[in-house]
Coordinates of C-alpha atoms and ligand atoms in Angstrom, one line a residue:
M1 CA -68.8 87.4 -122.6
K2 CA -69.1 88.0 -126.3
C3 CA -66.9 86.1 -128.8
F4 CA -66.1 87.3 -132.3
V5 CA -66.5 83.7 -133.5
T6 CA -70.3 83.1 -133.8
Y7 CA -72.1 79.9 -132.7
P8 CA -75.6 79.0 -131.6
K9 CA -76.6 79.1 -127.9
S10 CA -76.7 75.3 -127.8
C11 CA -73.0 75.1 -128.9
H12 CA -70.8 72.9 -126.7
F13 CA -67.7 75.0 -127.2
P14 CA -68.6 78.6 -126.3
I15 CA -66.0 81.1 -125.0
E16 CA -66.9 79.9 -121.4
N17 CA -65.5 76.4 -122.2
L18 CA -62.2 76.6 -124.1
P19 CA -61.1 72.9 -123.8
Y20 CA -57.6 71.9 -124.9
G21 CA -56.9 69.2 -127.4
I22 CA -54.2 67.9 -129.8
F23 CA -55.0 68.0 -133.6
S24 CA -53.5 67.8 -137.0
T25 CA -54.8 68.6 -140.5
Q26 CA -54.4 67.3 -144.0
N27 CA -52.1 70.2 -144.9
D28 CA -50.0 70.0 -141.7
K29 CA -49.6 66.6 -140.2
I30 CA -47.7 67.8 -137.2
H31 CA -49.6 67.4 -133.9
R32 CA -50.3 70.7 -132.2
I33 CA -52.3 72.2 -129.4
G34 CA -55.7 73.7 -130.1
V35 CA -58.6 75.1 -128.2
A36 CA -62.2 74.4 -129.4
I37 CA -64.3 77.5 -130.1
G38 CA -67.7 77.2 -131.9
N39 CA -67.0 74.8 -134.8
L40 CA -63.4 76.0 -135.0
I41 CA -60.1 75.2 -133.4
L42 CA -57.7 78.0 -132.3
D43 CA -54.2 76.8 -133.1
L44 CA -52.1 77.9 -130.1
K45 CA -48.8 77.2 -131.9
Q46 CA -49.7 80.2 -134.2
I47 CA -50.3 82.5 -131.3
S48 CA -47.8 81.3 -128.7
H49 CA -46.0 84.7 -128.9
L50 CA -49.1 86.4 -127.6
F51 CA -48.9 84.6 -124.2
D52 CA -46.9 87.5 -122.6
G53 CA -48.2 87.5 -119.0
P54 CA -46.0 87.0 -116.0
H55 CA -46.7 83.2 -115.7
L56 CA -46.3 82.3 -119.3
K57 CA -43.9 84.8 -121.0
N58 CA -40.9 82.4 -120.2
H59 CA -42.9 79.3 -121.1
Q60 CA -44.3 80.1 -124.6
H61 CA -42.6 76.9 -125.9
V62 CA -45.3 74.8 -124.1
F63 CA -47.8 76.0 -126.8
Q64 CA -45.5 74.7 -129.6
E65 CA -45.3 71.1 -128.4
E66 CA -47.0 68.0 -129.7
T67 CA -48.8 67.1 -126.5
L68 CA -50.2 69.0 -123.6
N69 CA -47.8 67.5 -121.0
S70 CA -45.5 70.6 -120.7
F71 CA -48.5 73.0 -120.4
M72 CA -50.1 70.7 -117.8
A73 CA -46.8 70.7 -115.9
L74 CA -47.0 74.4 -115.2
E75 CA -48.6 75.8 -112.0
P76 CA -52.4 76.5 -111.9
S77 CA -51.6 80.3 -112.1
A78 CA -50.3 79.6 -115.6
W79 CA -53.4 77.7 -116.6
K80 CA -55.5 80.6 -115.3
E81 CA -53.5 83.1 -117.2
A82 CA -53.7 81.1 -120.4
R83 CA -57.5 80.8 -120.1
A84 CA -57.8 84.6 -119.5
K85 CA -55.6 85.4 -122.5
I86 CA -57.4 83.0 -124.9
Q87 CA -60.8 84.4 -123.7
S88 CA -59.5 87.9 -124.3
L89 CA -58.1 87.1 -127.8
L90 CA -61.5 85.6 -128.8
S91 CA -63.6 88.3 -127.3
A92 CA -65.6 90.6 -129.6
D93 CA -63.9 93.8 -128.3
N94 CA -60.3 92.7 -128.8
P95 CA -58.9 93.5 -132.3
T96 CA -55.6 91.5 -132.0
L97 CA -56.8 88.3 -133.7
Q98 CA -60.2 89.5 -135.0
D99 CA -58.8 92.3 -137.2
N100 CA -55.6 90.5 -138.3
A101 CA -56.8 88.6 -141.3
Q102 CA -53.5 86.8 -141.9
L103 CA -53.2 85.6 -138.4
R104 CA -56.8 84.6 -138.3
E105 CA -56.4 82.6 -141.5
R106 CA -53.5 80.7 -140.0
A107 CA -54.8 80.2 -136.4
L108 CA -58.4 79.2 -136.9
V109 CA -59.1 75.8 -138.4
L110 CA -62.4 74.1 -139.0
Q111 CA -63.0 71.2 -136.5
S112 CA -64.3 69.2 -139.5
D113 CA -60.9 69.6 -141.2
A114 CA -59.0 68.3 -138.2
T115 CA -58.0 64.9 -136.9
M116 CA -57.9 64.7 -133.1
H117 CA -55.2 62.8 -131.2
L118 CA -54.6 61.8 -127.6
P119 CA -54.2 65.1 -125.6
A120 CA -51.2 64.0 -123.6
K121 CA -48.6 61.3 -123.4
I122 CA -50.2 59.3 -120.6
G123 CA -47.5 57.9 -118.4
D124 CA -49.8 56.1 -116.0
Y125 CA -53.5 55.4 -115.9
T126 CA -55.6 54.4 -112.9
D127 CA -59.2 53.4 -112.7
F128 CA -61.3 54.0 -109.6
Y129 CA -64.6 52.4 -108.6
S130 CA -66.3 55.4 -107.0
S131 CA -70.0 55.1 -107.8
L132 CA -71.9 53.6 -104.9
H133 CA -74.7 52.4 -107.2
H134 CA -72.3 50.8 -109.7
A135 CA -70.2 49.1 -107.0
T136 CA -73.4 47.8 -105.3
N137 CA -74.9 46.5 -108.5
V138 CA -71.8 44.7 -109.7
G139 CA -71.2 43.3 -106.2
V140 CA -74.7 41.9 -106.1
M141 CA -74.2 40.2 -109.5
F142 CA -70.7 38.9 -108.9
R143 CA -70.7 38.1 -105.2
G144 CA -74.4 38.1 -104.0
K145 CA -76.3 40.6 -102.0
D146 CA -74.5 39.9 -98.7
N147 CA -71.0 40.6 -100.1
S148 CA -71.9 43.3 -102.6
L149 CA -70.1 46.2 -101.0
M150 CA -66.7 45.2 -99.5
P151 CA -66.0 46.5 -96.0
N152 CA -63.3 48.9 -97.2
W153 CA -65.5 50.6 -99.9
K154 CA -66.8 53.5 -97.8
H155 CA -63.5 54.1 -96.1
L156 CA -61.3 54.6 -99.2
P157 CA -61.7 55.1 -102.9
V158 CA -61.1 51.6 -104.3
G159 CA -59.1 51.5 -107.5
Y160 CA -56.7 49.5 -109.7
H161 CA -53.6 50.4 -111.8
G162 CA -54.6 50.3 -115.4
R163 CA -52.6 50.2 -118.6
A164 CA -51.7 53.5 -120.1
S165 CA -50.5 52.0 -123.4
S166 CA -54.0 50.9 -124.3
V167 CA -55.7 54.3 -123.9
V168 CA -56.9 55.6 -127.3
V169 CA -58.6 58.7 -128.6
S170 CA -62.3 58.8 -129.6
G171 CA -62.9 57.2 -133.1
T172 CA -60.3 54.4 -132.7
P173 CA -62.0 51.0 -133.4
I174 CA -61.9 48.4 -130.7
T175 CA -61.4 44.7 -131.5
R176 CA -63.4 42.1 -129.6
P177 CA -60.7 40.2 -127.7
H178 CA -59.8 36.6 -127.0
G179 CA -59.2 35.2 -123.6
Q180 CA -60.0 32.7 -120.9
T181 CA -63.5 32.3 -119.7
V182 CA -65.6 29.7 -117.8
P183 CA -68.9 29.5 -119.7
V184 CA -70.2 26.8 -117.4
D185 CA -69.8 27.5 -113.6
G186 CA -67.4 24.9 -112.1
A187 CA -66.2 23.5 -115.4
P188 CA -62.6 24.1 -116.7
P189 CA -61.8 27.3 -118.5
V190 CA -61.9 27.6 -122.3
F191 CA -60.0 29.8 -124.7
G192 CA -62.0 31.8 -127.3
S193 CA -63.6 35.1 -128.2
C194 CA -65.2 37.3 -125.6
K195 CA -68.9 36.8 -125.6
L196 CA -69.9 39.5 -123.1
M197 CA -68.4 42.8 -124.3
D198 CA -69.5 45.8 -122.4
F199 CA -68.9 49.5 -122.1
E200 CA -68.4 51.5 -118.9
L201 CA -69.4 55.1 -118.8
E202 CA -66.7 57.1 -116.9
M203 CA -65.0 60.4 -116.7
A204 CA -61.3 60.8 -116.0
F205 CA -59.0 63.7 -115.0
F206 CA -55.6 64.6 -116.2
V207 CA -53.0 65.3 -113.5
G208 CA -51.3 68.6 -113.8
G209 CA -48.7 70.7 -112.0
P210 CA -45.0 69.9 -111.6
P211 CA -44.2 66.2 -111.1
T212 CA -44.4 65.2 -107.5
K213 CA -41.6 63.3 -105.7
L214 CA -41.8 59.6 -104.7
G215 CA -42.4 59.6 -100.9
E216 CA -44.3 62.9 -100.9
P217 CA -48.1 62.4 -100.8
I218 CA -50.4 65.1 -102.2
K219 CA -52.4 66.6 -99.4
I220 CA -56.1 67.2 -99.5
E221 CA -55.6 71.0 -99.0
T222 CA -53.6 71.3 -102.2
A223 CA -55.0 68.5 -104.3
Q224 CA -56.9 70.8 -106.6
N225 CA -53.6 72.3 -107.8
H226 CA -52.9 68.9 -109.4
I227 CA -56.3 68.5 -111.3
F228 CA -55.9 70.0 -114.7
G229 CA -59.1 69.0 -116.4
F230 CA -61.5 66.2 -117.4
V231 CA -62.4 64.0 -120.3
L232 CA -65.1 61.4 -121.0
M233 CA -64.0 57.7 -121.0
N234 CA -65.3 54.4 -122.1
D235 CA -63.6 51.6 -120.2
W236 CA -64.5 48.8 -122.6
S237 CA -64.8 45.6 -120.5
A238 CA -64.8 41.9 -121.4
R239 CA -67.2 40.7 -118.7
D240 CA -66.7 36.9 -119.1
I241 CA -62.9 37.3 -119.0
Q242 CA -63.2 39.7 -116.0
K243 CA -65.4 37.3 -114.0
W244 CA -62.8 34.5 -114.2
E245 CA -59.6 36.4 -113.9
Y246 CA -60.3 39.2 -111.3
I247 CA -59.9 37.2 -108.1
P248 CA -57.9 38.1 -106.1
L249 CA -56.0 40.9 -107.7
G250 CA -58.8 42.7 -109.6
P251 CA -59.3 43.6 -113.3
F252 CA -56.4 42.7 -115.7
T253 CA -56.8 41.6 -119.4
A254 CA -60.5 42.2 -119.4
K255 CA -59.8 46.0 -119.2
N256 CA -56.7 46.5 -121.4
L257 CA -58.1 45.8 -124.8
G258 CA -58.6 49.5 -125.4
T259 CA -59.9 52.4 -123.3
T260 CA -61.4 55.3 -125.2
I261 CA -61.2 59.0 -124.1
S262 CA -62.8 62.1 -125.6
P263 CA -60.2 64.4 -127.3
W264 CA -61.0 67.7 -125.6
V265 CA -59.8 68.3 -122.0
V266 CA -62.3 70.5 -120.3
T267 CA -60.4 72.4 -117.6
T268 CA -61.4 72.4 -113.9
L269 CA -61.6 76.2 -114.3
A270 CA -64.4 75.9 -117.0
L271 CA -66.3 73.5 -114.7
E272 CA -66.4 76.0 -111.7
P273 CA -69.9 77.3 -112.6
F274 CA -71.2 73.7 -112.3
I275 CA -69.9 72.8 -108.8
V276 CA -72.6 71.1 -106.7
D277 CA -72.6 69.5 -103.2
N278 CA -70.4 66.5 -102.6
F279 CA -72.1 63.1 -102.3
P280 CA -73.0 62.6 -98.6
Q281 CA -70.4 60.3 -97.0
D282 CA -71.3 58.1 -94.1
P283 CA -69.2 57.2 -92.2
T284 CA -67.0 60.3 -92.3
P285 CA -63.7 59.2 -94.0
L286 CA -60.4 59.4 -92.1
P287 CA -59.1 63.0 -91.7
Y288 CA -56.6 62.8 -94.6
L289 CA -59.5 62.4 -97.0
V290 CA -61.8 65.0 -95.6
H291 CA -62.4 68.3 -97.5
K292 CA -65.3 70.6 -96.7
D293 CA -65.3 72.6 -99.9
K294 CA -67.4 71.3 -102.8
F295 CA -65.6 69.4 -105.5
N296 CA -68.4 67.7 -107.3
F297 CA -69.8 68.7 -110.7
D298 CA -73.2 68.6 -112.4
I299 CA -72.2 67.0 -115.7
Q300 CA -75.0 65.3 -117.6
L301 CA -73.9 62.1 -119.3
Q302 CA -75.4 60.0 -122.0
V303 CA -74.6 56.8 -123.9
D304 CA -75.9 55.9 -127.3
I305 CA -75.5 52.7 -129.3
I306 CA -75.8 52.5 -133.1
P307 CA -75.8 49.0 -134.6
Q308 CA -73.8 48.3 -137.7
N309 CA -75.5 49.3 -141.0
S310 CA -78.2 51.1 -139.0
A311 CA -78.8 54.9 -139.0
I312 CA -80.9 54.6 -135.8
S313 CA -79.2 55.4 -132.5
T314 CA -80.7 54.3 -129.2
T315 CA -79.9 56.2 -125.9
V316 CA -79.3 53.4 -123.4
C317 CA -78.2 55.5 -120.4
R318 CA -78.5 58.9 -118.9
S319 CA -76.4 59.5 -115.8
N320 CA -74.5 62.4 -114.1
Y321 CA -71.0 62.9 -112.8
R322 CA -72.5 64.1 -109.5
Y323 CA -73.5 60.6 -108.5
L324 CA -69.9 59.7 -107.6
Y325 CA -69.4 59.0 -103.9
W326 CA -65.7 59.9 -103.8
T327 CA -64.5 63.2 -105.2
A328 CA -61.5 63.6 -107.6
K329 CA -59.5 65.2 -104.9
Q330 CA -60.1 62.3 -102.5
Q331 CA -59.1 59.9 -105.3
L332 CA -55.9 61.7 -106.0
V333 CA -55.0 62.1 -102.3
H334 CA -55.7 58.4 -101.5
H335 CA -53.7 57.3 -104.6
T336 CA -50.6 59.1 -103.3
V337 CA -51.0 58.5 -99.6
T338 CA -48.3 55.9 -99.5
G339 CA -46.0 58.2 -101.4
C340 CA -46.8 57.3 -105.0
N341 CA -45.5 60.1 -107.3
M342 CA -47.7 61.8 -110.0
N343 CA -46.6 63.2 -113.3
P344 CA -48.4 65.7 -115.5
G345 CA -50.4 63.8 -118.1
D346 CA -51.3 60.9 -115.7
L347 CA -54.9 59.9 -116.2
L348 CA -57.2 59.0 -113.2
A349 CA -60.6 57.6 -114.1
S350 CA -63.7 57.8 -111.9
G351 CA -65.0 54.3 -112.3
T352 CA -68.4 53.6 -114.0
I353 CA -70.9 56.3 -113.2
S354 CA -74.3 54.8 -112.3
G355 CA -77.1 56.6 -110.6
E356 CA -79.9 55.2 -108.6
A357 CA -82.5 54.9 -111.4
S358 CA -82.2 51.8 -113.6
D359 CA -81.9 53.9 -116.8
S360 CA -78.9 55.7 -115.3
F361 CA -76.7 52.6 -114.9
G362 CA -73.4 53.1 -116.7
S363 CA -72.8 49.6 -118.2
L364 CA -74.8 47.0 -120.1
L365 CA -74.0 44.5 -117.3
E366 CA -76.2 46.6 -115.0
L367 CA -78.7 47.9 -117.6
C368 CA -79.5 44.3 -118.7
W369 CA -78.9 42.9 -115.2
R370 CA -76.4 40.3 -116.4
G371 CA -78.3 39.5 -119.5
T372 CA -81.6 38.8 -117.8
K373 CA -83.3 42.0 -119.0
P374 CA -82.5 42.6 -122.7
L375 CA -82.7 46.2 -124.0
N376 CA -85.0 47.0 -126.9
M377 CA -83.1 49.0 -129.5
A378 CA -84.8 51.6 -131.7
D379 CA -84.1 49.5 -134.9
G380 CA -86.0 46.5 -133.5
S381 CA -83.0 44.5 -132.3
Q382 CA -82.2 43.6 -128.7
R383 CA -79.0 43.9 -126.7
K384 CA -77.7 42.0 -123.6
F385 CA -74.1 42.8 -124.4
L386 CA -72.4 44.6 -127.3
Q387 CA -72.6 43.1 -130.8
D388 CA -69.9 43.3 -133.5
G389 CA -70.3 46.5 -135.4
D390 CA -72.0 48.4 -132.6
T391 CA -70.8 52.0 -132.2
V392 CA -70.9 53.3 -128.6
T393 CA -71.0 57.1 -128.3
M394 CA -70.8 58.9 -125.0
N395 CA -71.6 62.5 -124.6
A396 CA -71.3 64.9 -121.6
F397 CA -72.3 68.5 -121.1
C398 CA -73.0 71.1 -118.3
E399 CA -76.0 73.3 -118.8
G400 CA -75.6 76.9 -117.7
D401 CA -78.2 79.7 -117.8
N402 CA -76.9 81.1 -121.1
F403 CA -74.4 78.6 -122.3
T404 CA -73.5 75.0 -122.4
V405 CA -70.1 73.5 -121.7
G406 CA -69.6 70.2 -123.6
F407 CA -66.9 67.6 -123.8
G408 CA -67.2 66.4 -127.4
A409 CA -68.0 62.7 -128.1
C410 CA -66.2 59.7 -126.8
A411 CA -67.0 57.1 -129.5
G412 CA -65.7 53.7 -130.7
T413 CA -66.9 50.9 -132.9
L414 CA -66.6 47.3 -131.8
L415 CA -64.9 45.2 -134.6
P416 CA -65.2 41.4 -134.7
C417 CA -62.5 39.2 -133.2
K418 CA -59.3 38.7 -135.3
N419 CA -57.9 35.3 -136.0
Y420 CA -55.8 34.4 -133.0
Ligands
LIG501 O1 -64.9 43.3 -109.0 C1 -65.7 44.2 -109.1 O2 -66.6 44.4 -108.3 C2 -65.7 45.0 -110.3 C3 -64.7 45.7 -110.8 C4 -64.7 46.5 -112.0 O3 -65.6 46.4 -112.9 C5 -63.5 47.4 -112.1 C6 -63.8 48.7 -112.8 O4 -63.6 48.9 -113.9 C7 -64.4 49.7 -111.8 C8 -65.4 50.7 -112.4 O5 -65.4 51.1 -113.5 O6 -66.2 51.2 -111.6
CA502 CA1 -63.9 50.9 -115.2
MG503 MG1 -48.0 52.2 -117.0

């Protein structure tokens, strides 16, 4: 597939990727839908009239909106048609856009001139807990070796309902929170700034397709029709607050101080070349969760930290999406098994993605084993948890034979506590 926009082989946004995002520019502050190609953005609002295929010709308005929700709400046949049309318009043998200087001028924007926004209005956000290695590590640290993995864990994808209002786009600063903690085991709680701020390396998917009805579960056979695409996510976590508050109902204020996602939604269609075997499941889950087809992806993940006033970044974690025990389809099916309805734009996160190796752990809690094994940073400093001014940047990419499919960064800087 040859594109008329040129880019190096290492580019994360080749014609095989085509992720969707919402952007604005200095000259045009209105939010609009774009597709990343090379170092450019194709503005779909400028070319909405060109979506003339059977599944889109009556829905061209979805490309003129300020979020992706309406486009996500269409059927997968429409997503497929849109991808084919954009691929065709960008290909080197199609003159429509390439040879129309005026249209090209209007429709292609430099990524460096754009501000990215949240891709969708997120109605509801859920966070799972689907990495066996992460759940085991956290369990050992919080509850001891004998109670590390709860008896339900291998029978259903454990999760909690998060807080959609606090999901922000990459680049948004995060403020160290205040809360209740128990610095001395058994002593009464104190109020103050969080001392144990952490990141969590996650991916999340946006729900697509028409809204489902309350009382009508999504079945495993059709679950894929509701999975529009994926982003990277940092589920910033206040560990000392979490440890005190989470019993018995799970994470609450420790997880709603800001959750960062990457701006580009990489579609499930673009991830197809990177499908790998599902994680082996023993025992076999109940039939409503079983699917034989592969729905796991080889997505390389990396976390870097840059301290304040330092130019030196340290890679603290290398992991992979494929380490997840539960698939996105199983997560979605279990979420709706009791009849919970889903809306396009809902966000379902994987949970922290840790592998088996100690440098693949997806949080500082695990990497520094609760502060007992500090990390040496490239600038000479050490970390047990995050320090004020630290910038945490997550990256993700899939490596094909001749191209790379990247996600764009998920980054945020931790600001000091404000006066309460
Ligand atoms: O109570 C525990 O074992 C830990 C819970 C979490 O940290 C919740 C969470 O965010 C899950 C995850 O990211 O995997
Ligand atoms: Ca999490
Ligand atoms: Mg909500």
